[in-house]
XYZ file of C-alpha atoms in Angstrom:
726
model
C 50.007 -37.291 90.519
C 52.265 -36.889 87.487
C 50.467 -33.713 86.423
C 47.372 -35.744 85.619
C 43.997 -35.616 87.267
C 41.734 -38.617 87.219
C 37.938 -38.688 86.839
C 35.846 -40.421 89.397
C 32.074 -40.737 89.165
C 30.422 -40.899 92.477
C 26.798 -41.815 91.900
C 24.883 -40.335 88.995
C 24.739 -36.747 90.302
C 28.390 -36.226 91.167
C 31.055 -35.621 88.512
C 34.711 -35.132 89.269
C 36.362 -32.930 86.635
C 39.914 -31.884 86.283
C 42.941 -32.272 84.132
C 45.383 -29.650 85.241
C 44.574 -27.990 81.910
C 41.675 -25.916 80.791
C 39.201 -27.989 78.843
C 36.350 -30.386 78.915
C 36.411 -34.047 79.962
C 33.899 -36.774 79.211
C 32.856 -39.137 82.031
C 30.132 -41.648 81.219
C 27.435 -39.892 79.192
C 27.852 -36.402 80.641
C 30.236 -33.474 79.819
C 30.728 -30.655 82.267
C 32.932 -27.605 81.770
C 35.875 -27.534 84.061
C 35.869 -24.769 86.618
C 37.759 -21.568 85.699
C 39.201 -19.020 88.003
C 39.883 -15.399 87.222
C 43.293 -13.851 87.108
C 43.878 -10.399 88.599
C 43.796 -8.973 85.067
C 40.357 -10.410 84.444
C 41.380 -13.477 82.400
C 40.343 -16.908 83.470
C 42.395 -19.934 84.308
C 41.841 -23.413 85.618
C 42.200 -24.279 89.232
C 45.469 -25.877 90.107
C 43.883 -28.896 91.660
C 40.766 -31.014 90.949
C 37.510 -29.997 92.505
C 34.383 -31.946 93.340
C 31.267 -30.481 91.792
C 28.545 -31.963 93.996
C 24.889 -31.484 93.403
C 24.522 -31.097 97.101
C 26.544 -28.683 99.167
C 27.584 -31.336 101.619
C 31.301 -31.421 100.953
C 31.815 -32.622 104.463
C 30.327 -36.001 103.451
C 33.448 -36.793 101.432
C 35.809 -38.456 103.739
C 39.444 -39.389 103.368
C 38.462 -42.705 101.680
C 36.603 -40.930 98.917
C 39.536 -38.624 98.294
C 41.740 -41.650 97.947
C 39.352 -43.182 95.463
C 39.332 -39.852 93.540
C 43.093 -39.884 93.325
C 43.146 -43.467 92.042
C 40.461 -42.809 89.450
C 42.163 -39.716 87.996
C 45.586 -41.298 87.918
C 44.262 -44.202 85.936
C 41.807 -42.709 83.400
C 42.384 -38.851 82.977
C 45.424 -38.496 80.730
C 44.529 -35.559 78.393
C 47.320 -33.030 78.566
C 47.634 -29.705 76.750
C 50.375 -27.076 76.588
C 49.769 -23.747 74.850
C 50.052 -20.068 75.715
C 47.441 -18.831 78.096
C 46.449 -15.902 75.927
C 47.393 -15.040 72.408
C 47.451 -11.460 71.166
C 47.068 -10.039 67.712
C 45.281 -7.292 65.830
C 42.881 -7.102 62.960
C 44.532 -7.960 59.691
C 47.505 -9.644 61.230
C 47.801 -13.343 61.963
C 47.958 -15.515 65.019
C 50.125 -18.515 65.645
C 48.933 -20.909 68.363
C 51.709 -23.265 69.516
C 50.044 -26.277 71.012
C 51.027 -29.703 72.374
C 48.623 -32.428 73.618
C 48.635 -35.981 74.887
C 45.781 -38.475 74.369
C 44.804 -40.508 77.476
C 46.346 -43.935 77.455
C 48.265 -43.085 74.314
C 46.463 -45.937 72.572
C 44.097 -44.159 70.206
C 44.719 -41.662 67.475
C 42.884 -38.471 66.985
C 39.765 -39.011 64.964
C 38.240 -35.551 64.795
C 39.406 -31.955 65.448
C 37.127 -28.928 65.504
C 38.032 -25.315 66.289
C 35.219 -23.201 67.692
C 35.121 -19.448 68.135
C 33.431 -18.150 71.242
C 31.633 -21.440 71.864
C 29.031 -22.127 74.525
C 27.985 -25.366 76.237
C 24.378 -26.298 75.877
C 23.172 -28.127 78.977
C 20.076 -29.289 77.194
C 21.712 -30.993 74.275
C 24.787 -31.693 76.267
C 26.869 -30.378 73.422
C 28.933 -27.353 72.394
C 27.567 -24.641 70.143
C 29.528 -21.922 68.404
C 31.084 -20.650 65.208
C 33.255 -23.330 63.736
C 36.472 -21.875 62.365
C 38.035 -25.138 61.405
C 37.047 -28.835 61.311
C 39.215 -31.764 60.389
C 38.371 -35.495 60.317
C 40.167 -38.630 59.475
C 41.704 -39.161 56.946
C 43.746 -36.020 57.335
C 44.240 -33.874 54.267
C 47.149 -31.690 53.146
C 47.904 -29.381 56.064
C 49.287 -26.785 53.720
C 46.016 -26.174 51.960
C 45.660 -22.354 51.785
C 42.896 -21.610 54.232
C 42.444 -18.805 56.818
C 42.718 -21.347 59.607
C 45.333 -24.020 59.300
C 45.938 -27.006 61.586
C 49.670 -27.501 61.600
C 49.693 -30.403 64.051
C 49.258 -34.153 63.935
C 47.113 -36.920 65.409
C 49.375 -37.642 68.373
C 50.895 -34.584 70.042
C 51.000 -31.398 67.974
C 47.970 -29.203 67.882
C 49.517 -25.992 66.490
C 47.086 -23.734 64.653
C 47.626 -20.661 62.480
C 44.970 -18.082 61.649
C 45.902 -15.680 58.891
C 44.522 -13.148 58.721
C 42.975 -12.866 62.114
C 39.919 -10.698 62.328
C 38.628 -8.441 65.020
C 35.510 -10.653 65.407
C 37.794 -13.508 66.306
C 38.417 -11.790 69.596
C 37.326 -13.883 72.574
C 38.199 -17.474 73.054
C 38.723 -20.515 70.927
C 37.611 -24.065 71.653
C 39.721 -26.909 70.399
C 37.551 -30.046 70.309
C 39.521 -33.294 70.131
C 37.808 -36.688 69.710
C 39.237 -40.154 69.729
C 37.497 -43.484 69.537
C 37.149 -43.703 73.291
C 37.445 -40.138 74.618
C 36.687 -36.474 73.954
C 38.215 -33.197 75.066
C 37.473 -29.464 74.673
C 40.478 -27.150 75.215
C 39.848 -23.433 75.654
C 42.348 -20.909 74.250
C 41.983 -17.159 74.938
C 42.460 -14.963 71.881
C 42.842 -11.202 72.190
C 42.416 -9.496 68.837
C 42.503 -5.686 68.894
C 41.331 -3.298 66.265
C 44.697 -1.529 66.127
C 48.161 -3.016 66.263
C 49.527 -3.919 69.609
C 51.884 -1.492 71.321
C 55.252 -2.740 72.418
C 56.094 -2.647 76.069
C 59.435 -1.295 77.289
C 60.817 -3.123 80.279
C 63.261 -1.129 82.423
C 65.480 -2.377 85.228
C 64.505 -1.335 88.769
C 67.207 1.345 88.826
C 69.393 2.872 86.160
C 72.624 4.450 87.320
C 74.966 6.578 85.341
C 77.741 4.695 83.549
C 76.488 1.327 84.731
C 75.583 -1.003 81.883
C 71.883 -1.824 81.651
C 69.699 -3.819 79.258
C 66.352 -2.455 78.149
C 63.736 -4.711 76.577
C 61.095 -3.743 74.073
C 58.542 -6.567 74.255
C 55.658 -7.234 71.895
C 53.316 -10.134 72.833
C 53.028 -11.155 69.247
C 54.853 -13.337 66.837
C 53.530 -14.900 63.709
C 55.732 -16.428 61.072
C 54.968 -14.999 57.676
C 53.978 -11.605 59.069
C 57.135 -9.480 59.072
C 57.490 -6.943 61.860
C 60.470 -5.267 63.531
C 61.071 -3.231 66.672
C 63.037 0.003 66.378
C 64.593 1.989 69.279
C 64.867 5.772 69.285
C 68.259 5.469 70.972
C 71.013 5.073 68.441
C 72.543 2.043 70.034
C 72.862 -1.503 68.647
C 69.985 -3.759 69.666
C 69.323 -7.485 69.465
C 65.860 -8.659 68.295
C 64.508 -12.124 69.083
C 61.196 -14.004 68.903
C 59.592 -16.749 70.937
C 57.009 -19.266 69.629
C 56.692 -21.829 72.408
C 53.817 -23.377 74.209
C 54.769 -21.114 77.092
C 55.152 -17.743 75.421
C 54.681 -16.045 72.117
C 56.428 -12.724 71.727
C 58.883 -10.613 69.801
C 61.447 -8.607 71.743
C 64.385 -6.296 71.176
C 67.075 -5.939 73.808
C 69.117 -2.748 74.007
C 72.290 -2.875 76.100
C 74.208 0.367 76.766
C 75.861 2.539 79.436
C 73.490 5.377 80.247
C 74.882 8.847 80.850
C 73.446 11.557 82.983
C 72.385 13.342 79.832
C 69.935 10.487 79.202
C 68.072 11.379 82.370
C 64.678 12.810 81.666
C 64.899 11.962 77.990
C 62.224 10.022 76.153
C 63.027 6.507 75.030
C 60.753 5.140 72.308
C 60.326 1.659 70.904
C 58.440 1.586 67.590
C 56.650 -1.317 65.889
C 57.281 -1.286 62.160
C 55.018 -3.292 59.862
C 55.713 -5.282 56.691
C 55.425 -2.208 54.514
C 58.466 0.054 54.250
C 58.324 2.983 56.624
C 55.084 1.786 58.199
C 55.030 2.481 61.923
C 52.236 0.477 63.428
C 52.629 1.537 67.069
C 55.126 2.733 69.621
C 55.694 3.184 73.320
C 57.666 5.946 74.998
C 59.096 5.975 78.487
C 60.996 8.614 80.420
C 64.444 7.513 81.422
C 65.209 7.855 85.096
C 69.002 7.767 85.313
C 70.359 8.120 88.800
C 73.393 10.378 88.836
C 75.324 12.807 90.955
C 74.745 16.551 90.477
C 76.159 17.642 87.158
C 77.751 20.803 85.832
C 78.166 22.208 89.331
C 79.473 25.777 89.275
C 80.316 28.396 91.863
C 78.871 31.716 90.740
C 79.866 35.146 92.100
C 76.720 37.213 92.508
C 78.419 40.595 93.031
C 77.557 42.894 90.112
C 80.882 44.765 90.230
C 84.498 43.831 90.785
C 85.242 42.789 94.338
C 87.476 45.010 96.449
C 89.141 44.226 99.743
C 86.629 44.446 102.592
C 83.534 44.005 100.415
C 80.680 41.606 101.131
C 80.692 38.763 98.622
C 77.708 36.574 97.690
C 78.317 33.168 96.096
C 75.837 30.613 94.820
C 76.296 26.947 94.032
C 74.490 26.003 90.822
C 74.048 22.747 88.953
C 72.268 21.658 85.814
C 70.993 18.193 86.718
C 70.714 15.951 89.718
C 68.865 12.659 90.302
C 67.815 12.382 93.013
C 67.546 16.040 93.957
C 70.296 17.865 95.832
C 69.859 17.684 99.580
C 72.890 19.626 100.837
C 75.871 21.797 99.826
C 79.474 21.887 100.924
C 82.056 24.711 100.671
C 85.847 24.594 100.848
C 86.168 27.983 102.503
C 88.151 29.079 105.532
C 87.389 31.998 107.782
C 84.103 33.644 108.661
C 81.112 32.945 106.421
C 77.460 32.019 106.615
C 75.039 30.215 104.342
C 72.130 32.530 103.735
C 70.079 29.778 102.142
C 70.871 26.342 100.723
C 73.466 26.931 98.059
C 73.937 30.680 98.779
C 77.040 31.797 100.708
C 77.773 35.220 102.237
C 81.364 36.325 103.001
C 81.675 39.419 105.180
C 84.712 41.670 104.641
C 86.529 39.541 102.164
C 90.303 39.415 102.587
C 92.639 40.628 99.868
C 94.310 37.226 99.725
C 91.113 35.181 99.657
C 91.779 31.698 98.337
C 89.861 30.191 95.411
C 86.474 28.870 96.502
C 84.575 25.799 95.341
C 81.259 24.300 96.302
C 79.807 20.810 96.115
C 76.205 19.823 95.483
C 75.266 16.521 97.079
C 72.500 13.972 96.831
C 73.650 10.434 97.589
C 76.810 11.500 95.751
C 78.713 14.811 95.941
C 79.967 16.690 92.914
C 82.526 19.496 93.363
C 82.566 22.538 91.167
C 85.798 23.948 89.757
C 87.358 26.534 92.057
C 86.541 30.144 91.332
C 88.997 32.954 92.022
C 87.414 35.978 93.656
C 90.111 38.224 92.141
C 89.834 40.675 95.025
C 91.010 44.122 93.960
C 93.391 45.620 96.513
C 96.148 48.157 96.954
C 99.741 46.886 96.615
C 100.749 44.555 99.442
C 104.059 43.807 101.154
C 105.750 46.910 99.756
C 109.416 46.972 100.750
C 112.684 48.730 99.941
C 115.401 46.399 98.729
C 119.107 47.236 98.591
C 120.231 45.919 95.233
C 123.852 47.063 95.364
C 126.190 46.968 97.113
C 125.111 43.817 98.899
C 126.901 44.742 102.139
C 128.025 47.933 103.885
C 127.722 51.275 102.132
C 130.772 53.508 102.234
C 130.869 57.113 101.224
C 131.577 57.377 97.501
C 130.077 54.012 96.602
C 127.465 53.575 93.896
C 124.195 52.531 95.558
C 121.030 51.177 93.941
C 117.735 50.728 95.795
C 114.695 48.914 94.412
C 111.005 48.983 95.299
C 109.260 45.600 95.377
C 105.816 44.271 96.304
C 104.171 40.873 96.537
C 100.675 41.454 95.211
C 98.566 44.104 93.527
C 95.169 44.018 91.863
C 95.182 45.530 89.335
C 98.806 45.014 88.319
C 99.189 48.487 86.799
C 101.151 50.371 89.489
C 103.271 53.513 89.929
C 106.357 53.907 92.152
C 107.435 56.892 94.272
C 110.304 57.561 96.698
C 110.462 59.618 99.877
C 113.376 60.510 102.104
C 112.580 61.425 105.678
C 108.990 62.039 104.581
C 109.915 64.367 101.703
C 109.142 63.403 98.113
C 112.224 62.588 96.050
C 111.324 61.151 92.663
C 109.158 58.717 90.738
C 110.413 55.368 89.539
C 110.912 51.786 90.589
C 114.630 52.259 91.401
C 116.590 54.908 93.268
C 120.292 55.202 92.441
C 123.262 57.154 93.832
C 126.317 57.390 91.609
C 128.530 58.515 94.495
C 126.737 58.417 97.785
C 127.606 60.914 100.482
C 126.844 61.054 104.190
C 124.120 63.594 103.436
C 122.267 60.883 101.534
C 121.854 58.819 104.686
C 118.361 58.744 106.125
C 115.042 56.897 106.165
C 113.769 55.974 102.723
C 110.200 54.944 101.921
C 108.834 53.484 98.736
C 105.212 54.175 97.746
C 103.239 52.113 95.226
C 99.730 52.955 94.123
C 97.162 51.541 91.761
C 93.564 52.374 90.966
C 92.415 50.959 94.314
C 94.811 52.675 96.704
C 98.365 53.416 97.802
C 100.710 51.532 100.090
C 103.927 52.825 101.639
C 106.747 50.586 102.717
C 108.348 50.629 106.109
C 111.204 53.098 106.400
C 114.560 51.639 105.467
C 117.474 53.278 107.250
C 120.252 53.936 104.762
C 123.532 54.147 106.662
C 126.596 55.582 104.968
C 129.928 54.757 106.585
C 132.610 57.443 106.471
C 135.676 58.656 108.354
C 135.363 61.526 110.870
C 134.680 64.867 109.244
C 133.754 68.445 110.105
C 135.743 68.334 113.330
C 135.769 71.449 115.466
C 136.360 72.348 119.074
C 133.344 73.920 120.761
C 133.975 75.957 123.917
C 131.396 76.274 126.668
C 130.345 78.709 127.928
C 130.320 80.505 124.604
C 129.942 84.138 125.734
C 132.745 84.507 128.223
C 135.103 82.176 130.056
C 136.035 83.644 133.444
C 138.852 82.400 135.552
C 137.830 80.298 138.497
C 134.802 78.895 136.700
C 134.445 75.680 134.671
C 135.263 75.543 130.986
C 134.322 72.576 128.760
C 135.908 71.958 125.386
C 133.970 69.508 123.179
C 135.351 67.813 120.114
C 132.377 67.910 117.791
C 132.452 65.711 114.717
C 130.400 63.727 112.254
C 131.391 60.103 111.712
C 129.870 56.711 110.972
C 130.723 54.377 112.562
C 131.021 56.469 115.723
C 134.379 57.719 116.903
C 135.957 55.449 119.426
C 138.955 57.634 120.409
C 139.607 61.335 120.887
C 143.005 62.932 121.489
C 143.566 66.519 122.716
C 146.439 68.878 121.956
C 147.257 72.409 123.202
C 148.806 75.432 121.502
C 152.241 73.967 121.918
C 151.120 70.877 119.965
C 151.531 68.957 123.161
C 149.460 65.827 123.696
C 147.305 66.371 126.763
C 146.748 62.596 127.167
C 143.032 63.118 127.394
C 140.965 60.750 125.255
C 137.379 61.707 125.948
C 135.189 63.775 123.693
C 135.057 66.579 126.259
C 137.994 68.314 127.899
C 136.987 69.853 131.235
C 139.003 72.653 132.867
C 137.745 73.139 136.398
C 138.672 75.643 137.644
C 139.957 77.368 134.547
C 142.966 79.619 134.920
C 144.427 82.493 133.001
C 147.285 80.194 132.128
C 144.804 77.927 130.255
C 144.254 80.573 127.616
C 145.451 79.480 124.208
C 144.607 77.393 121.153
C 143.347 73.811 121.439
C 142.620 71.151 118.814
C 141.458 67.539 118.860
C 141.944 64.383 116.846
C 139.105 61.868 116.186
C 139.511 58.236 115.130
C 137.049 55.558 113.934
C 137.436 52.359 111.924
C 137.680 54.262 108.647
C 140.218 56.961 109.461
C 141.725 59.660 111.686
C 141.095 63.403 111.280
C 142.371 66.519 113.105
C 140.278 69.586 113.828
C 141.400 73.173 113.268
C 142.574 74.940 116.456
C 140.122 76.918 118.559
C 141.334 79.642 120.922
C 140.284 79.668 124.551
C 140.342 83.139 126.112
C 140.100 83.226 129.877
C 138.996 86.541 131.341
C 139.902 87.933 134.733
C 137.336 87.621 137.387
C 135.787 90.821 138.880
C 137.827 90.339 142.032
C 141.096 90.214 140.121
C 140.072 93.174 137.999
C 139.266 95.169 141.152
C 142.612 94.459 142.650
C 144.426 95.298 139.444
C 142.472 98.489 138.930
C 143.262 99.632 142.428
C 146.936 99.046 141.848
C 146.785 100.851 138.504
C 144.950 103.831 139.854
C 147.460 104.144 142.646
C 150.278 103.930 140.155
C 148.692 106.550 137.930
C 148.161 108.930 140.851
C 151.714 108.508 141.921
C 152.878 109.126 138.352
C 150.741 112.258 138.044
C 151.996 113.582 141.344
C 155.565 113.035 140.344
C 154.894 114.719 136.983
C 153.344 117.705 138.664
C 156.279 118.195 140.962
C 158.599 117.647 138.064
C 156.960 120.493 136.170
C 157.147 122.690 139.182
C 160.779 121.953 139.613
C 161.379 122.496 135.908
C 159.732 125.908 136.009
C 161.694 126.890 139.054
C 164.840 125.777 137.397
C 163.961 127.724 134.252
C 163.442 130.931 136.250
C 166.707 130.511 137.958
C 168.393 129.932 134.653
C 166.692 133.002 133.165
C 167.927 135.256 135.973
C 171.386 133.920 135.509
C 171.182 134.648 131.830
C 170.164 138.266 132.358
C 173.069 138.867 134.568
C 175.411 137.381 132.046
C 174.008 139.428 129.125
C 173.492 142.791 130.848
C 176.484 144.363 129.011
C 174.562 144.676 125.753
C 173.606 147.913 124.032
C 169.814 147.280 123.984
C 167.157 145.044 125.591
C 163.739 143.566 124.913
C 160.952 142.623 127.212
C 160.209 138.982 126.784
C 157.068 137.301 127.999
C 155.516 133.914 127.598
C 152.286 135.371 126.307
C 151.553 135.934 122.669
C 152.661 139.195 121.402
C 150.515 141.242 119.103
C 151.692 143.147 116.100
C 152.772 146.758 116.752
C 150.551 149.548 115.660
C 153.253 151.400 113.877
C 156.236 150.000 112.104
C 158.080 153.179 112.375
C 161.553 152.245 113.385
C 162.253 155.234 115.452
C 158.975 155.472 117.307
C 158.806 155.444 120.962
C 155.663 155.345 123.006
C 153.030 153.432 124.815
C 149.952 151.740 123.307
C 146.660 152.355 124.927
C 144.540 149.206 124.879
C 141.403 151.205 125.305
C 141.670 152.305 121.731
C 142.502 148.849 120.244
C 142.701 145.296 121.508
C 146.408 144.935 120.870
C 149.395 144.255 123.002
C 151.170 147.384 124.100
C 154.857 147.447 123.833
C 157.615 150.052 123.804
C 160.216 150.646 121.215
C 163.559 152.076 122.260
C 165.524 153.851 119.720
C 169.093 154.319 120.204
C 170.774 157.334 118.538
C 173.456 156.539 116.020
C 175.127 160.009 115.841
C 175.759 163.274 117.396
C 172.913 164.875 115.545
C 170.391 162.752 117.232
C 168.300 164.590 119.721
C 166.417 163.360 122.650
C 162.595 162.964 122.311
C 159.678 162.007 124.387
C 158.821 158.311 124.479
C 155.473 156.628 123.983
C 155.067 156.014 127.640
C 155.415 159.638 128.490
C 158.777 159.198 129.940
C 161.774 161.186 129.097
C 164.580 159.437 127.399
C 167.878 160.853 128.541
C 171.056 159.954 126.939
C 174.241 160.930 128.378
C 176.799 162.492 126.107
C 179.252 160.017 124.857
C 182.199 161.165 122.966
C 182.577 157.711 121.582
C 179.401 155.660 120.743
C 181.016 152.242 120.957
C 182.440 152.986 124.351
C 179.369 154.450 125.869
C 176.238 152.401 127.144
C 172.978 154.274 127.444
C 170.545 153.067 130.072
C 166.832 153.695 129.670
C 164.077 153.454 132.168
C 160.626 152.479 130.869
C 157.694 153.360 132.968
C 154.190 152.090 132.513
C 151.582 154.479 131.284
C 148.926 155.246 133.812
C 146.278 155.478 131.261
C 146.097 151.891 130.167
C 147.420 148.354 130.203
C 150.692 147.085 129.057
C 151.108 143.679 127.671
C 147.551 142.597 128.471
C 147.731 143.580 132.127
C 144.424 144.904 133.473
C 144.397 148.251 135.324
C 144.494 148.199 139.032
C 145.581 144.624 138.959
C 148.245 143.394 141.241
C 151.677 143.046 139.964
C 152.411 140.372 137.493
C 153.703 137.259 139.087
C 155.928 136.686 136.113
C 159.416 138.186 136.177
C 160.220 140.205 133.125
C 163.790 140.151 132.117
C 165.493 142.748 130.073
C 168.538 142.172 128.066
C 170.717 144.696 126.495
C 171.590 143.783 123.006
C 174.157 145.594 121.049
C 172.291 146.645 117.965
C 174.738 149.002 116.532
C 177.388 148.393 113.972
C 180.855 147.608 114.884
C 182.493 145.345 117.221
C 180.785 144.479 120.377
C 182.471 145.804 123.486
C 183.729 143.526 126.062
C 181.441 142.825 128.903
C 182.000 144.680 132.035
C 182.661 142.965 135.203
C 179.729 144.654 136.854
C 176.191 143.708 135.580
C 173.339 146.080 136.066
C 169.840 144.696 136.322
C 166.796 146.474 135.152
C 163.481 145.453 136.414
C 160.323 146.441 134.709
C 157.185 146.513 136.757
C 153.752 147.230 135.552
């Protein structure tokens, strides 16, 4: 109906009111207030469509024809239109600006009278409005700029703008704008909210604020009055844009703040302050708490262990953060191996490995934020300890210079000490082990030990091989104690060489090659002829060496010795027997020769008794004694001395044996031979012969020796024998 409601009078007791605007309409001689409805906030507003206000409650009597008539009546006669803000806000001492537009019905008449009421009331008795009149204006219109508290800034056709300066607290309520033309009247109601204290601005926030996403915040004040200077100030140091609105729809002052919120803004207070005309005058303010949605911030992985972590320890980690909106709902860990989450954000690692990787956690809400990785720095003994051959890079020959190094891959702490062992025996301390001129004795298993404050680790044994030509060759003979013929004898060429000997050669005592090329030379069975010196020659890739000779002595077996002994004993017996018979024959021959000698020398002048036994010294050295020695008186050999007379004066005397020496007269001594007979004394022994003993087996020979001076006479042809018997 072109936003206009028509008036239709149906009998004298029914009035149809309505204009689409709040106000009062005149129909005939009666004025009725238009019906108002309440907003949810308690304010009142007009109904959006015309209503019938019957005196009777029989709305069902109005049929479709009456409604049509109502429509036609309103469209033709009700043309008052008003546009102004629903409610205007201000405070005591400030001002109020009421933007207002109107349209007179029919647009034929001009405005004749304008009255502004404060908190008016309709009097049903007088059928008129009563209230405090703030402003009244009649035709002809005066200067609108006359300084008054209430000023009408409009005209007689369309503008009904009003300014009240200053506005007072008692002005709070509603205003009634009474407009009268020659043919019509209208009362327009305007709500006015005047507070004792200044209005507080209202901060408008978007439904959701996310980190780093640009948002616009509005600080809105439902007030604007030209001539009364105010400004809105934000607590956030960001550029803002302030604007005002003075339209028939809205009256406000606002400041828009556009920025990119950060997570640090979350939970912070944001204030918008109303500053008055005076410098530094803060009239009011409003503060809101910023709710910035963001992922968890400042996420850190924290090691809870109070001391340094060692290999095998139990490690406790926690995932911490400083801010999260919304709250954290779960945690994630970039950890391999065995672990468990004791509680949300708390991780337990059992028996941590020495090479544990850096660990990081993530705190998650609708976004996940990862913390920087944290290194557990597990303290452990040196790892991957190994012996490295620095030089030479290839084979080691005897006499070379050799350098060994001790290396490792990891150690916590890094302060370490190095030690060397050979075949389990400590050698020295130091990272390197050097040999100026290595020898075969230096070969063996070498270990490197590295220790730190946590523990000690030993490397695997490294076999150090020294290559050298054969040496210390010798021939060993087995069995060692005695090699007996007929048994087995083994000759072994013992040597020391690296690489091993691949050829042996054997030689005998004649330096003859035996064409045997094994390490052992077996003689089975061994013979006496095998006795002698043997030597061997050993050859490897580095050289050829000969051993000194070793002598093999083969002993006779017991059987051979028995046979040889028997033959020897027989030979010895035969030799002894022959010797015995030879002695016997020699003795017999000597006796025969002795008898022949006596016969040949019997022509001598004297004789001696000669025996094989030892003779004893005579008792008396008297040269002319003659007698017999009695052994009873002295243990001496008895003998007889024969004295031969040298002249005629010599007389015969008795001999020692008691025999009578008788010499025949000889005119001439040289020509005469005297024979004496010596008899044994009966009283004792002679020449160690015991009494009453049988005759001596020995034959005593007597020889006559010419003892006298002069020429020895010629031997006679006849030889006389003298036999002495005991």
